[in-house]
Structures are given as structure tokens and as C-alpha cells.
Coordinates of N, CA and C in Angstrom, one line a residue:
X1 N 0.9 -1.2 0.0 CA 0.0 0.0 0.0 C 0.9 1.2 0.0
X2 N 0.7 2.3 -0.8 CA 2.0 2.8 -1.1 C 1.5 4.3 -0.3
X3 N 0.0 4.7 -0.1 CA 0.0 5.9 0.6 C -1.4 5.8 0.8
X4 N -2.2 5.6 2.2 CA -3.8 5.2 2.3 C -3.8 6.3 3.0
X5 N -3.5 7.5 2.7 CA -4.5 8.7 3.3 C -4.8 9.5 2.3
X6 N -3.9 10.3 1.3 CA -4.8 11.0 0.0 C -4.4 10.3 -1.6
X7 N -5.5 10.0 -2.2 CA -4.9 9.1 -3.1 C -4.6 10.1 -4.4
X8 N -5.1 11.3 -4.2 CA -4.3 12.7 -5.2 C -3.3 12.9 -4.6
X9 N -2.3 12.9 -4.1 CA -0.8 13.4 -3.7 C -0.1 11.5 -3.9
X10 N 0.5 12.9 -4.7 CA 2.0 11.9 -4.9 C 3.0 12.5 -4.8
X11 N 4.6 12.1 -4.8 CA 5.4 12.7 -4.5 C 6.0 13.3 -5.5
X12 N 6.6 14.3 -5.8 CA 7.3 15.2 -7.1 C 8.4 14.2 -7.7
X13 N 8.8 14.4 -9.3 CA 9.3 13.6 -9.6 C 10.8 13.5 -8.7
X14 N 11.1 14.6 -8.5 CA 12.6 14.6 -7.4 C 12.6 14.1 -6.1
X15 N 11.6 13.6 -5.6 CA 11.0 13.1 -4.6 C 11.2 11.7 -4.5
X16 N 10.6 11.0 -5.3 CA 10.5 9.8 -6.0 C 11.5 8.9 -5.6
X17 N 12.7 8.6 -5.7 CA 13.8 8.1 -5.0 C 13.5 7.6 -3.9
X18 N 14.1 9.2 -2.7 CA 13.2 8.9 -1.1 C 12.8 8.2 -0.9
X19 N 11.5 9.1 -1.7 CA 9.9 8.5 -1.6 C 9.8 6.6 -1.5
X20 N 10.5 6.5 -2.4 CA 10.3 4.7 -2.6 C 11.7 4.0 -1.8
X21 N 12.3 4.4 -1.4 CA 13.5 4.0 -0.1 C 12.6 3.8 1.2
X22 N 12.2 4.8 1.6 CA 11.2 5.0 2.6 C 10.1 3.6 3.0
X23 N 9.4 4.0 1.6 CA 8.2 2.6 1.7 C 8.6 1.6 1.6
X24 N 9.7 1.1 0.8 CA 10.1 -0.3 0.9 C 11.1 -0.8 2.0
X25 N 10.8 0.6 3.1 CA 11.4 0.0 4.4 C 13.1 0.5 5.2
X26 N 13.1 1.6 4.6 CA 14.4 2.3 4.6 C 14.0 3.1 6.2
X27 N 15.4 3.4 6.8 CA 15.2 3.6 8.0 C 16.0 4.5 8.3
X28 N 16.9 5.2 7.6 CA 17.5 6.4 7.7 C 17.9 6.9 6.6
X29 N 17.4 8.2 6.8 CA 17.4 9.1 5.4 C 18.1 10.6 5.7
X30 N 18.9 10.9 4.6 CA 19.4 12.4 4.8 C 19.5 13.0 3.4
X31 N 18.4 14.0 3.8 CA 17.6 14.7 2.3 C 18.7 16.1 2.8
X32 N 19.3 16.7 2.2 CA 19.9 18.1 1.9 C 19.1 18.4 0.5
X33 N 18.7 19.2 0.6 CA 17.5 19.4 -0.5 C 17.6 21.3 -0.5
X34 N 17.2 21.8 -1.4 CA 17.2 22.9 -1.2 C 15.9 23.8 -0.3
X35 N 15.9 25.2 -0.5 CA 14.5 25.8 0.3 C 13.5 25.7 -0.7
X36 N 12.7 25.3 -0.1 CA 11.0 25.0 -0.8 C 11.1 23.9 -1.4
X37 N 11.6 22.7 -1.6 CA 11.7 21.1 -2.3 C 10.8 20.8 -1.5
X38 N 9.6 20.8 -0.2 CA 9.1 20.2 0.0 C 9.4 19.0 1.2
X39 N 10.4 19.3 1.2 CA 11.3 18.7 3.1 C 10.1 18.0 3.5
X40 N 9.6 19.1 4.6 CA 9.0 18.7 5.8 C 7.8 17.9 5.2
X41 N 7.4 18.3 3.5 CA 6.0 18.0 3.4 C 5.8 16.1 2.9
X42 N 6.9 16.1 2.5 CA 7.6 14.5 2.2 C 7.3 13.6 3.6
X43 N 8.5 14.4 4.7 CA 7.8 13.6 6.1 C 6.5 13.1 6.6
X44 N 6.4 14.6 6.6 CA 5.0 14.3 7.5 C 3.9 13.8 6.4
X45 N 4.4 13.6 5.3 CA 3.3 12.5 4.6 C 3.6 11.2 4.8
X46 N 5.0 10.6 5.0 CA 5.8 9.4 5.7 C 5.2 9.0 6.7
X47 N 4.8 10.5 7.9 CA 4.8 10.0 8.9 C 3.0 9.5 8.8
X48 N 2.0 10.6 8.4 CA 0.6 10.2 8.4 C 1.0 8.7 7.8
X49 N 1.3 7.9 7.3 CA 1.3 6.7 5.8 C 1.6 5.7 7.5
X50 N 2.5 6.2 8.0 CA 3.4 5.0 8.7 C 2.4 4.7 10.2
X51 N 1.5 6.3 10.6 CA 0.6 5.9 11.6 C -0.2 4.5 11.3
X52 N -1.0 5.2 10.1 CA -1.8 4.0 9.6 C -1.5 2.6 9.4
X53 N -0.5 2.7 8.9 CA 0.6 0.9 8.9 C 1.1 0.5 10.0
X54 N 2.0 1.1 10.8 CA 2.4 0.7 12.0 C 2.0 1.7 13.1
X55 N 0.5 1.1 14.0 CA 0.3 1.7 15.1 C 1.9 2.2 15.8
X56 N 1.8 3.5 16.3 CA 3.0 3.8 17.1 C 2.9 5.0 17.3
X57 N 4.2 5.7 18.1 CA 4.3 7.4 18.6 C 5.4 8.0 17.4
X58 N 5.3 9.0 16.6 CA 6.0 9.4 15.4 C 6.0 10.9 16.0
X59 N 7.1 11.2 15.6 CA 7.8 13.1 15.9 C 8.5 13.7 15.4
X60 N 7.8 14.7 15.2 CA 8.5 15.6 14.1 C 9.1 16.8 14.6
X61 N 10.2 16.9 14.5 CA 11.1 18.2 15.5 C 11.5 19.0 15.0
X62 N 11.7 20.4 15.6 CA 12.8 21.7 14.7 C 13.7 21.8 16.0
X63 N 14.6 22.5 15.6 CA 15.8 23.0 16.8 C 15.1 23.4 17.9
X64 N 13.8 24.1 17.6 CA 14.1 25.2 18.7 C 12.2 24.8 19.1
X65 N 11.7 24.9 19.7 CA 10.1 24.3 20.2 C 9.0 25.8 19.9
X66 N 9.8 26.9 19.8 CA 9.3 27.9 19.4 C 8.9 28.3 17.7
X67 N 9.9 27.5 17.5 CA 9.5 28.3 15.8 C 8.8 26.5 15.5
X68 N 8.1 25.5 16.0 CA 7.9 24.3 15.2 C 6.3 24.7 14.9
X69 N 5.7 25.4 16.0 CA 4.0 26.0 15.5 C 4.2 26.5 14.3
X70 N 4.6 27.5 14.1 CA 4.7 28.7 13.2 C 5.2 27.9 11.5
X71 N 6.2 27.4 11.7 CA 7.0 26.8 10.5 C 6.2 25.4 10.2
X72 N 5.3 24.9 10.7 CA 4.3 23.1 10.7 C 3.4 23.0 11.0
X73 N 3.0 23.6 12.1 CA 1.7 23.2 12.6 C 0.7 24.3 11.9
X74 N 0.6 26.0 12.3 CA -0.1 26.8 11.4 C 0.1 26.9 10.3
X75 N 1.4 26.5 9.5 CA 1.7 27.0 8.2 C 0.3 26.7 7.5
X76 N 0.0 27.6 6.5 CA -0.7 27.0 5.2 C -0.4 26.9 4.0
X77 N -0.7 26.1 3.4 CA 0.1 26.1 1.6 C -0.7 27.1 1.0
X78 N 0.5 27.8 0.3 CA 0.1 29.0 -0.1 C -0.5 28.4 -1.7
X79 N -0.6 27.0 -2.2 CA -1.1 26.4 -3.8 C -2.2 26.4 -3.1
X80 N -2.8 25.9 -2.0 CA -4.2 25.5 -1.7 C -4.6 25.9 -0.9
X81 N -4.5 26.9 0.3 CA -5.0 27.9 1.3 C -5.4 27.0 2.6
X82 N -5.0 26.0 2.5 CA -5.3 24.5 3.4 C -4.1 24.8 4.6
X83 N -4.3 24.3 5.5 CA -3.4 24.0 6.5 C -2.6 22.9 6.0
X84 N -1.1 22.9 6.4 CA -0.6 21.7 6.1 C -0.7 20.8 7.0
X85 N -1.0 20.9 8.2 CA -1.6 19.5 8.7 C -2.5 19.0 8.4
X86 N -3.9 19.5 8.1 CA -4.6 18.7 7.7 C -4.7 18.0 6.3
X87 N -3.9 19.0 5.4 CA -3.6 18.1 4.1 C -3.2 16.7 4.1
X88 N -1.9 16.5 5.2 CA -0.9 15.6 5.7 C -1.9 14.4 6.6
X89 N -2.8 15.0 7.8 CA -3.2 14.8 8.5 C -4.5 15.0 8.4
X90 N -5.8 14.4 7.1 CA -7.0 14.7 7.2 C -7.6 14.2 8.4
X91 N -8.7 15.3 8.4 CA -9.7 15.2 9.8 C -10.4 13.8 9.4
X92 N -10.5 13.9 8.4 CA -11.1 12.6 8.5 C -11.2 11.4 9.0
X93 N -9.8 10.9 8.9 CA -8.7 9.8 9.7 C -7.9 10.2 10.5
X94 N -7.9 11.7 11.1 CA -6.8 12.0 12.4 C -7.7 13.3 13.2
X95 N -7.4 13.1 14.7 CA -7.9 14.1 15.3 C -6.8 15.2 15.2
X96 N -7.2 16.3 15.9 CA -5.2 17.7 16.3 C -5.8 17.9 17.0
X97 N -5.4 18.1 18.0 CA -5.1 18.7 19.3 C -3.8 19.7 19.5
X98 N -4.7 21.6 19.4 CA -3.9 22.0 19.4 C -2.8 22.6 20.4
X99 N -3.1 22.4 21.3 CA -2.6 22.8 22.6 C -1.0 22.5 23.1
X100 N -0.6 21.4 22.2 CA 0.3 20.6 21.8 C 0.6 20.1 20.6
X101 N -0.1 20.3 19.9 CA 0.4 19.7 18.5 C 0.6 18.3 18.3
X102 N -0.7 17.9 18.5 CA -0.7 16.3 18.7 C -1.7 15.9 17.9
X103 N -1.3 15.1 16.7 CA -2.5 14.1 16.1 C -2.7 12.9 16.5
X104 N -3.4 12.2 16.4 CA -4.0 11.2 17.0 C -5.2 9.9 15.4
X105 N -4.4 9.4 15.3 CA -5.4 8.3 13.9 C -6.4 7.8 14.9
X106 N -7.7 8.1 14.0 CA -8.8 7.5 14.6 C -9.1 5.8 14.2
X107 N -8.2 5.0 13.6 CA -8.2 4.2 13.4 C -7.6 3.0 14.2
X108 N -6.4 3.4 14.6 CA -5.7 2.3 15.4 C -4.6 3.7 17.0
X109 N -4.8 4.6 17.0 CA -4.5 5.4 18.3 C -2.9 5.4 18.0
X110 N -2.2 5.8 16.8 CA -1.2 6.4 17.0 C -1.2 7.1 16.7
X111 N 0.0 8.0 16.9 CA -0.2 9.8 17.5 C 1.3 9.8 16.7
X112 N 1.6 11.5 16.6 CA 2.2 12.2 15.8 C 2.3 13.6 16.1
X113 N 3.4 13.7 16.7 CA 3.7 15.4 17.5 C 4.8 15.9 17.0
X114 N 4.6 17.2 17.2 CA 5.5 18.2 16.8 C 6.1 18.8 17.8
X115 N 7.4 18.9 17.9 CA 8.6 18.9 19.2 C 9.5 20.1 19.0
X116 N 10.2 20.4 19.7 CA 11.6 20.9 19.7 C 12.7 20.3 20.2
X117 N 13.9 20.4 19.5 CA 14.8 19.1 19.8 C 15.6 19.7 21.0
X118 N 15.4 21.2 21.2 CA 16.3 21.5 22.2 C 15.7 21.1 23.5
X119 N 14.6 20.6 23.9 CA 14.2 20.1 24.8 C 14.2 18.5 24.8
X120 N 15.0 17.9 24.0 CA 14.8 16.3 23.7 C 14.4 15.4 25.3
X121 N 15.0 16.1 26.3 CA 15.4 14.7 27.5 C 13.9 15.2 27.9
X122 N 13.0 16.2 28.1 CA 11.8 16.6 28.7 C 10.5 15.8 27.9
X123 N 11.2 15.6 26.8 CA 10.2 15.0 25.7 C 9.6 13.6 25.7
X124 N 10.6 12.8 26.1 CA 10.7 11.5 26.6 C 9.3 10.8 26.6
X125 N 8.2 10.1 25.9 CA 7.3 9.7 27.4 C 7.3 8.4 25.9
X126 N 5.8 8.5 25.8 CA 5.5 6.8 24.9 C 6.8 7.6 23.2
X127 N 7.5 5.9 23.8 CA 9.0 6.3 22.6 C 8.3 6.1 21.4
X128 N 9.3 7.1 20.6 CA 8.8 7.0 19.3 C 9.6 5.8 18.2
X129 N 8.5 5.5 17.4 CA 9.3 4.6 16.1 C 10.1 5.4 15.2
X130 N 9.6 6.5 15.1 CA 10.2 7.2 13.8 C 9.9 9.2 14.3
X131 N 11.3 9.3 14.1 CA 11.4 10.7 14.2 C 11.7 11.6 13.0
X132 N 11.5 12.6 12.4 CA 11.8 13.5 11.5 C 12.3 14.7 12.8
X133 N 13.5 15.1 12.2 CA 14.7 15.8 12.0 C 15.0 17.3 11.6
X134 N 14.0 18.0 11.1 CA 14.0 19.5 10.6 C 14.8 20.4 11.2
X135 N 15.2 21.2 9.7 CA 16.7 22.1 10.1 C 17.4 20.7 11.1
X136 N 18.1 20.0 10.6 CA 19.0 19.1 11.2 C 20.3 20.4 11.4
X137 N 20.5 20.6 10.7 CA 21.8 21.5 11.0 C 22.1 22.3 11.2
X138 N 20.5 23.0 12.3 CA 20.5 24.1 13.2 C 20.2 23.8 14.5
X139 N 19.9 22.3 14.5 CA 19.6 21.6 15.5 C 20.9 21.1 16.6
X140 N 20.9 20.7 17.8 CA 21.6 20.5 18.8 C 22.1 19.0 18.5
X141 N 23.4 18.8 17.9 CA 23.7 17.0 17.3 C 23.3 16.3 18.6
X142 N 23.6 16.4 20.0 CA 23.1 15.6 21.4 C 22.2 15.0 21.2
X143 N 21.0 15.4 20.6 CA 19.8 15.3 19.9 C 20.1 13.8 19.7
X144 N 20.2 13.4 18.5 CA 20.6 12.0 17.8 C 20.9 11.3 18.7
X145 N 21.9 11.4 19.5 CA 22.8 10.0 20.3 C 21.6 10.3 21.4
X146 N 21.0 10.8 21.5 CA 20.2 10.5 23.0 C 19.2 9.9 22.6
X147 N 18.2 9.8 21.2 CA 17.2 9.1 20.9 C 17.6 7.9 20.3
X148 N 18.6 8.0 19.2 CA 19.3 6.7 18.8 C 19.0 5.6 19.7
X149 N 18.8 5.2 20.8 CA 19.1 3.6 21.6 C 17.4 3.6 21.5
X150 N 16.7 4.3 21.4 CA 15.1 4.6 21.6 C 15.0 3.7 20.0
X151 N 15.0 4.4 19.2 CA 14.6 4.4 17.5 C 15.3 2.6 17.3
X152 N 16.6 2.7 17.4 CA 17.4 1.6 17.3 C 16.3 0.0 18.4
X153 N 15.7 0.2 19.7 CA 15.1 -0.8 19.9 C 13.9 -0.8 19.2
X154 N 12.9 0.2 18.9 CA 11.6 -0.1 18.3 C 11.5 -0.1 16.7
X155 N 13.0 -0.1 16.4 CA 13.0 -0.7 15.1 C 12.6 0.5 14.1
X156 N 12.9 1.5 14.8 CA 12.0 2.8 13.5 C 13.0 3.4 12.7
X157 N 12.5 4.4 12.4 CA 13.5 5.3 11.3 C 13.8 6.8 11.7
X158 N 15.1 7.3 11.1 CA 15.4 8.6 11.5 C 15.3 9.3 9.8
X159 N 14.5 10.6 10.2 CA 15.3 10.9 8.9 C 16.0 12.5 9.4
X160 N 16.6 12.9 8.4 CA 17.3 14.2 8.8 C 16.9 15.1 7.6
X161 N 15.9 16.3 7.4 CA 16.5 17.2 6.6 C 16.9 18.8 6.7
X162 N 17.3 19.1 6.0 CA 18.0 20.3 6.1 C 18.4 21.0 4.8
X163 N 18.8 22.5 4.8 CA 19.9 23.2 4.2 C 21.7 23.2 4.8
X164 N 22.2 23.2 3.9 CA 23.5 22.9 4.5 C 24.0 24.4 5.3
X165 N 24.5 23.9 6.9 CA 24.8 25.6 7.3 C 26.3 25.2 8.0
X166 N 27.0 25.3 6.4 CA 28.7 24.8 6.5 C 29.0 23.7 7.0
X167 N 30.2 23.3 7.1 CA 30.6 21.6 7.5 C 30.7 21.7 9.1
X168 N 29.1 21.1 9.0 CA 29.1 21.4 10.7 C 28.5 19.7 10.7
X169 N 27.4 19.4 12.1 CA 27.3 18.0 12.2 C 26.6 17.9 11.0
X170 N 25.5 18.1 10.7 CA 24.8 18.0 9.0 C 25.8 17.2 8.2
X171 N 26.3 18.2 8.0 CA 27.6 17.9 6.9 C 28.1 16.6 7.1
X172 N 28.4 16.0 8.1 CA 29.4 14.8 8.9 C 28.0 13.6 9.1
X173 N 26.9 13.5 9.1 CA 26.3 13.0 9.1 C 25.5 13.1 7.7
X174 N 25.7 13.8 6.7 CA 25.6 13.3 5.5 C 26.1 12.3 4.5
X175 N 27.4 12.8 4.9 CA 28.7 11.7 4.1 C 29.1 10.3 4.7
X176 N 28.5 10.2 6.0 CA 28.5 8.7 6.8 C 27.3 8.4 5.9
X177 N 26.4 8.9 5.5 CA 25.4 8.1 5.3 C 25.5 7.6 3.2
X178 N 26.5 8.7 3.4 CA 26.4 8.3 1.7 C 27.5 7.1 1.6
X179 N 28.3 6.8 2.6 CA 29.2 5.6 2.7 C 28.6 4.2 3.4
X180 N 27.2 4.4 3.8 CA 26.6 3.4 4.4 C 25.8 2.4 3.5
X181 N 25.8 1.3 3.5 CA 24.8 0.9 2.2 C 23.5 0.5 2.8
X182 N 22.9 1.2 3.5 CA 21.1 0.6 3.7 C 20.8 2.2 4.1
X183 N 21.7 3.4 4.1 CA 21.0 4.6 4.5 C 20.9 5.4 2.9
X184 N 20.0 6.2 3.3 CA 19.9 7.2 1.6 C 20.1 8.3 2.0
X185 N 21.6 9.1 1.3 CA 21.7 10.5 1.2 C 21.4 11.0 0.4
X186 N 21.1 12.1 -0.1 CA 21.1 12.8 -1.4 C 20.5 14.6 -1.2
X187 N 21.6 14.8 -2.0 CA 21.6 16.5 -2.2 C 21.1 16.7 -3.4
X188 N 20.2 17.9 -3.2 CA 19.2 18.2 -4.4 C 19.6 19.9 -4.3
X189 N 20.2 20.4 -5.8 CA 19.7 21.8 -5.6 C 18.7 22.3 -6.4
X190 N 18.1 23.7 -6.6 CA 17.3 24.1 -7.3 C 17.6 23.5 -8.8
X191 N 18.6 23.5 -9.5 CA 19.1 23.4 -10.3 C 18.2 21.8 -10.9
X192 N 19.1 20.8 -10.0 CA 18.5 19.2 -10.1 C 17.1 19.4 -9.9
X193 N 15.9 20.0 -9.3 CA 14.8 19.7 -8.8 C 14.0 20.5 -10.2
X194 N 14.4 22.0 -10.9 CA 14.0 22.4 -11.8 C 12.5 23.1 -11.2
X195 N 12.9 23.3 -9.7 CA 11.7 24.1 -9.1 C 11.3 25.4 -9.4
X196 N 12.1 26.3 -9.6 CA 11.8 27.7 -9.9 C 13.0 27.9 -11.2
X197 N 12.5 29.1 -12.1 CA 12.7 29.4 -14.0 C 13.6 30.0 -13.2
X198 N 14.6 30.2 -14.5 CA 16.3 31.7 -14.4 C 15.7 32.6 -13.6
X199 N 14.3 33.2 -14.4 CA 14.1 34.3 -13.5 C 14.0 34.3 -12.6
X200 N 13.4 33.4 -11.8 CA 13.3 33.6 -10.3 C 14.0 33.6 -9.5
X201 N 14.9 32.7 -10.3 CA 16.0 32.7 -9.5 C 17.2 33.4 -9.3
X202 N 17.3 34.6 -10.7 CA 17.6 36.0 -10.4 C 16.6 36.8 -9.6
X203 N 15.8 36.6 -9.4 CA 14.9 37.5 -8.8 C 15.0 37.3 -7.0
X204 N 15.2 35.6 -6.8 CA 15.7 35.5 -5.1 C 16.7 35.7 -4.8
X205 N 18.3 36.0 -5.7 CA 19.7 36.2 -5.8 C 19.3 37.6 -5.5
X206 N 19.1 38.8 -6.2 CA 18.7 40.1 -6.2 C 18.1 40.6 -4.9
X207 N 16.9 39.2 -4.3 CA 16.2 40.3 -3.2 C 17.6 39.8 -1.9
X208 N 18.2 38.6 -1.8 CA 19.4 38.3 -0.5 C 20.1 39.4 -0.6
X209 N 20.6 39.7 -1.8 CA 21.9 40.9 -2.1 C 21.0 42.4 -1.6
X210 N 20.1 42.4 -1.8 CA 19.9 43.4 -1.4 C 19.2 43.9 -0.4
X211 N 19.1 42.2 0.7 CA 18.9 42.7 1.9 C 20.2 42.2 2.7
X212 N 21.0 41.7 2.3 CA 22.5 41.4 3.2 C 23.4 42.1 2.7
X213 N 23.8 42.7 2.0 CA 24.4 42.9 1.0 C 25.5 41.8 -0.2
X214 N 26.0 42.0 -0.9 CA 26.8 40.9 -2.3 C 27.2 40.2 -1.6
X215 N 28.2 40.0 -0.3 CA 28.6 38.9 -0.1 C 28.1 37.8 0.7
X216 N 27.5 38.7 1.5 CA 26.3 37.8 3.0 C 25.1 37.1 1.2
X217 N 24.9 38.2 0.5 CA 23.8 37.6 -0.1 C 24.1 36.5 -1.2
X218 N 24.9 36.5 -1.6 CA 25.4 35.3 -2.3 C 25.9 34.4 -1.5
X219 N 26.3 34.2 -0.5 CA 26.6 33.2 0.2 C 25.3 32.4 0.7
X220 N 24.2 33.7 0.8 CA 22.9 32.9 2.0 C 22.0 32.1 0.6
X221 N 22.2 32.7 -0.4 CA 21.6 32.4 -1.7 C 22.2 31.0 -1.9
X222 N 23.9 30.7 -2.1 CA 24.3 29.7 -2.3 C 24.0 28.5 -1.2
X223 N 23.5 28.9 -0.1 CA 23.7 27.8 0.8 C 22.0 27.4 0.7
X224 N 21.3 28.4 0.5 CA 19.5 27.9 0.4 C 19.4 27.3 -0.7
X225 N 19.6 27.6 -2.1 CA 19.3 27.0 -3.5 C 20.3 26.1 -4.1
X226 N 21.3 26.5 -3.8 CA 22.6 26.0 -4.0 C 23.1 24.3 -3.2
X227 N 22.4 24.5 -2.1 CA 22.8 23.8 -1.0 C 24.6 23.7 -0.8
X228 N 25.2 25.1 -0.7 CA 26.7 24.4 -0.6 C 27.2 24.6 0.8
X229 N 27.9 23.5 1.0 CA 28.2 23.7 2.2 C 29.8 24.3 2.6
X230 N 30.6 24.6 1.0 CA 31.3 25.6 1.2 C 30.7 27.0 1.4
X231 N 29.8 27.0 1.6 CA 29.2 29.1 1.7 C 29.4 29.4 2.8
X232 N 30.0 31.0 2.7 CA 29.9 31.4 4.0 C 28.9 31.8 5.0
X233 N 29.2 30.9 6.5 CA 28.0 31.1 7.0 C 27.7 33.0 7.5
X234 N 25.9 32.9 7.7 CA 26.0 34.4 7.6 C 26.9 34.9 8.9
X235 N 27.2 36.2 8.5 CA 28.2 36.7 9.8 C 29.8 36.5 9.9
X236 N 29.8 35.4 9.1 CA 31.5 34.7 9.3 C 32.0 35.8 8.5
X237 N 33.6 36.3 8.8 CA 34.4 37.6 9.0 C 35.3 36.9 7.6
X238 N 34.8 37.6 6.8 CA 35.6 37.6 5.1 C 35.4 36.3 4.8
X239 N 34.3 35.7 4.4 CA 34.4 34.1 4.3 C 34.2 34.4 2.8
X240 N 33.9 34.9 2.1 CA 33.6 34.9 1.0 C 34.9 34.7 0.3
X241 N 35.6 35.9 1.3 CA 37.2 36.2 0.3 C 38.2 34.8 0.9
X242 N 38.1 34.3 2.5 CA 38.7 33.0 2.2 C 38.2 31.7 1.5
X243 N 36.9 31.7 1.2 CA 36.5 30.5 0.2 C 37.2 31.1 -1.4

């Protein structure tokens, strides 16, 4: 059964890969993908797919517990005016509970929250099979090795995605995974995904540059679309001129 919650959504053709690692049972994943590929919306359609199939506790984290409402739980897609949880998460088959950020399948009682990883040890309660990873590389690495022995007995999956923000843990936890043979890395930039025309993408180069100025803005340009993890990170003191 390849996706029993919306049978209109499929995954983009750059998706597709993942997408089918994932279902046929892949258990760690590290998507560097550029801004706007659709990250989080890949997951948390993983995760609704995987309530349904394997009753269990599934979580979805950002660095910080503050920005995970704002950036997941309210967002709305700006193609369909819909909340993305409930796209992900129809009412139909899932309660929300917003008070917390908790879904709940009305079918078999597994649940699906939205966390902050900077609070990982407070978070603790019914362990999760499968965690999603957002902004991995703004996130606190302690994170991983603390849930790791959790994920690793209930047999679930990690995935990680992110923009690259220089050779930091991201970075080091990408390249283990591209030397591993049962994990899937892969780096997508605008370029590979063919998401947005030249123009626009003179048009998002133009507006960075001209609110960081040429070198903060080509750097923040390169590291969002680009995905490079040689760019300088923003703030770093002549990074442009030592890259």
C-alpha cells in the first residue's frame, strides 16, 4: 500500500527516489534538498502513511520548540489555502489537538507530534518509532545520540533534513550516510529539482543581495538553492574572500 491517506498526492518527480527507499522499508534518510523542495512535506506525509501501517508514537522536531507551530503546525500552503496539517493529516482519519500539537489516527491510536529538539530529555514519554529531524543543521547534534538507543530498539527510522549551514554536524552526518549501504543521502539543488525558472531565480539572488548585501547575499543564496556547504556562513568575517 504505497500511501492510504490522500490518493491525489504523490510525491514530485525529485521526490520519488526517497519517496520509494522510505516505503520499501528504509530507515534512515538524509535529504539536503534545497529551500522550498518540500522537506517537511515528504515527512510528514511518511509520517501520516506510517501511523496507519504501524500503530506507534511518530515526531516531528525543529531546533528550537518555538518556531515548530509557526514553520508546521499553522503553516498553510500558499497552492491551496489548506493548513498543512490537515492536508498531511485529514480530519477525517486524524484528530489535532492544538494545545500541543498532537495528532492522534482515529483508526488504530497512533499519534504524531511536533517537538523541539532543544528540549529532547523533557520530551521522553511513549517512545517514538520514527522521528523526523527538521533544520537538522540548526539543531543541537546531542539530539541523535540521545534518541538513537530509543529508534534503534523499536526498530523505527530517523530521517534528517535540512539546508546545509557549512561543514558542521549535518555535513558529517551526510557523508557517513552516503558511505553506508542501507542509509539514503542525497543532495538536491534548485538546479536538479528544476523548481523555480532563471528568473526567479535572479529574482531570489537580487532580493538576498539586497537585503544582506553581495557577499552575506550570495553566500545565504548559495547555501539555500545552492545547497553548498562551502558558503559562508552568515556573519562569518571575510568568508567569501577566504572561500
Amino acid at each position: 500500500m504505497d500511501f492510504p491517506v490522500n490518493e491525489n498526492w504523490k510525491p514530485r518527480p525529485y521526490q520519488q527516489a526517497a519517496w520509494d527507499y522510505l516505503c520499501d522499508g528504509g530507515k534512515h534518510a538524509e535529504l539536503i534538498w534545497h529551500r522550498r523542495a518540500g522537506k517537511d512535506e515528504i515527512c510528514m506525509k511518511f509520517g501520516a502513511r506510517s501511523m496507519l501501517l504501524e500503530p506507534a508514537s511518530y515526531w516531528h522536531m525543529l531546533p528550537l520548540a518555538n518556531q515548530i507551530r509557526k514553520a508546521i503546525w499553522d503553516s498553510i500552503n500558499p497552492h491551496t489555502g489548506v493548513r498543512r496539517i490537515h492536508e498531511c493529516f485529514p480530519q477525517e482519519l486524524f484528530t489535532h489537538r492544538d494545545t500541543d500539537m498532537f495528532v492522534r489516527s482515529k483508526t488504530n491510536g497512533s499519534t504524531w507530534q511536533c517537538l523541539g529538539s532543544d528540549n529532547y530529555q523533557g520530551a521522553i514519554g511513549s517512545p517514538p518509532k520514527g522521528i523526523t529531524y527538521s533544520e537538522w543543521a540548526l539543531a543541537n547534534p546531542t539530539v541523535r545520540g540521545y534518541l538513537r538507543p530509543i529508534i534503534a530498539e523499536n526498530d523505527g527510522y530517523q530521517l534528517f533534513i535540512t539546508t546545509p549551514r557549512g561543514k558542521n554536524h549535518a555535513y558529517s552526518t551526510y557523508k557517513a550516510a552516503r558511505k553506508h549501504p542501507n542509509q539514503f543521502a542525497e543532495l538536491l539543488t534548485v538546479h536538479d529539482t528544476g523548481m523555480l525558472s532563471p528568473e526567479q531565480l535572479i529574482e531570489e539572488l537580487n532580493e538576498y543581495t539586497a537585503t544582506y548585501g553581495e557577499a552575506q547575499g550570495i553566500a545565504l543564496y548559495e547555501q539555500e538553492y545552492e545547497c553548498s556547504f562551502e558558503a559562508a556562513i552568515l556573519g562569518a568575517y571575510y568568508g567569501a574572500e577566504f572561500r
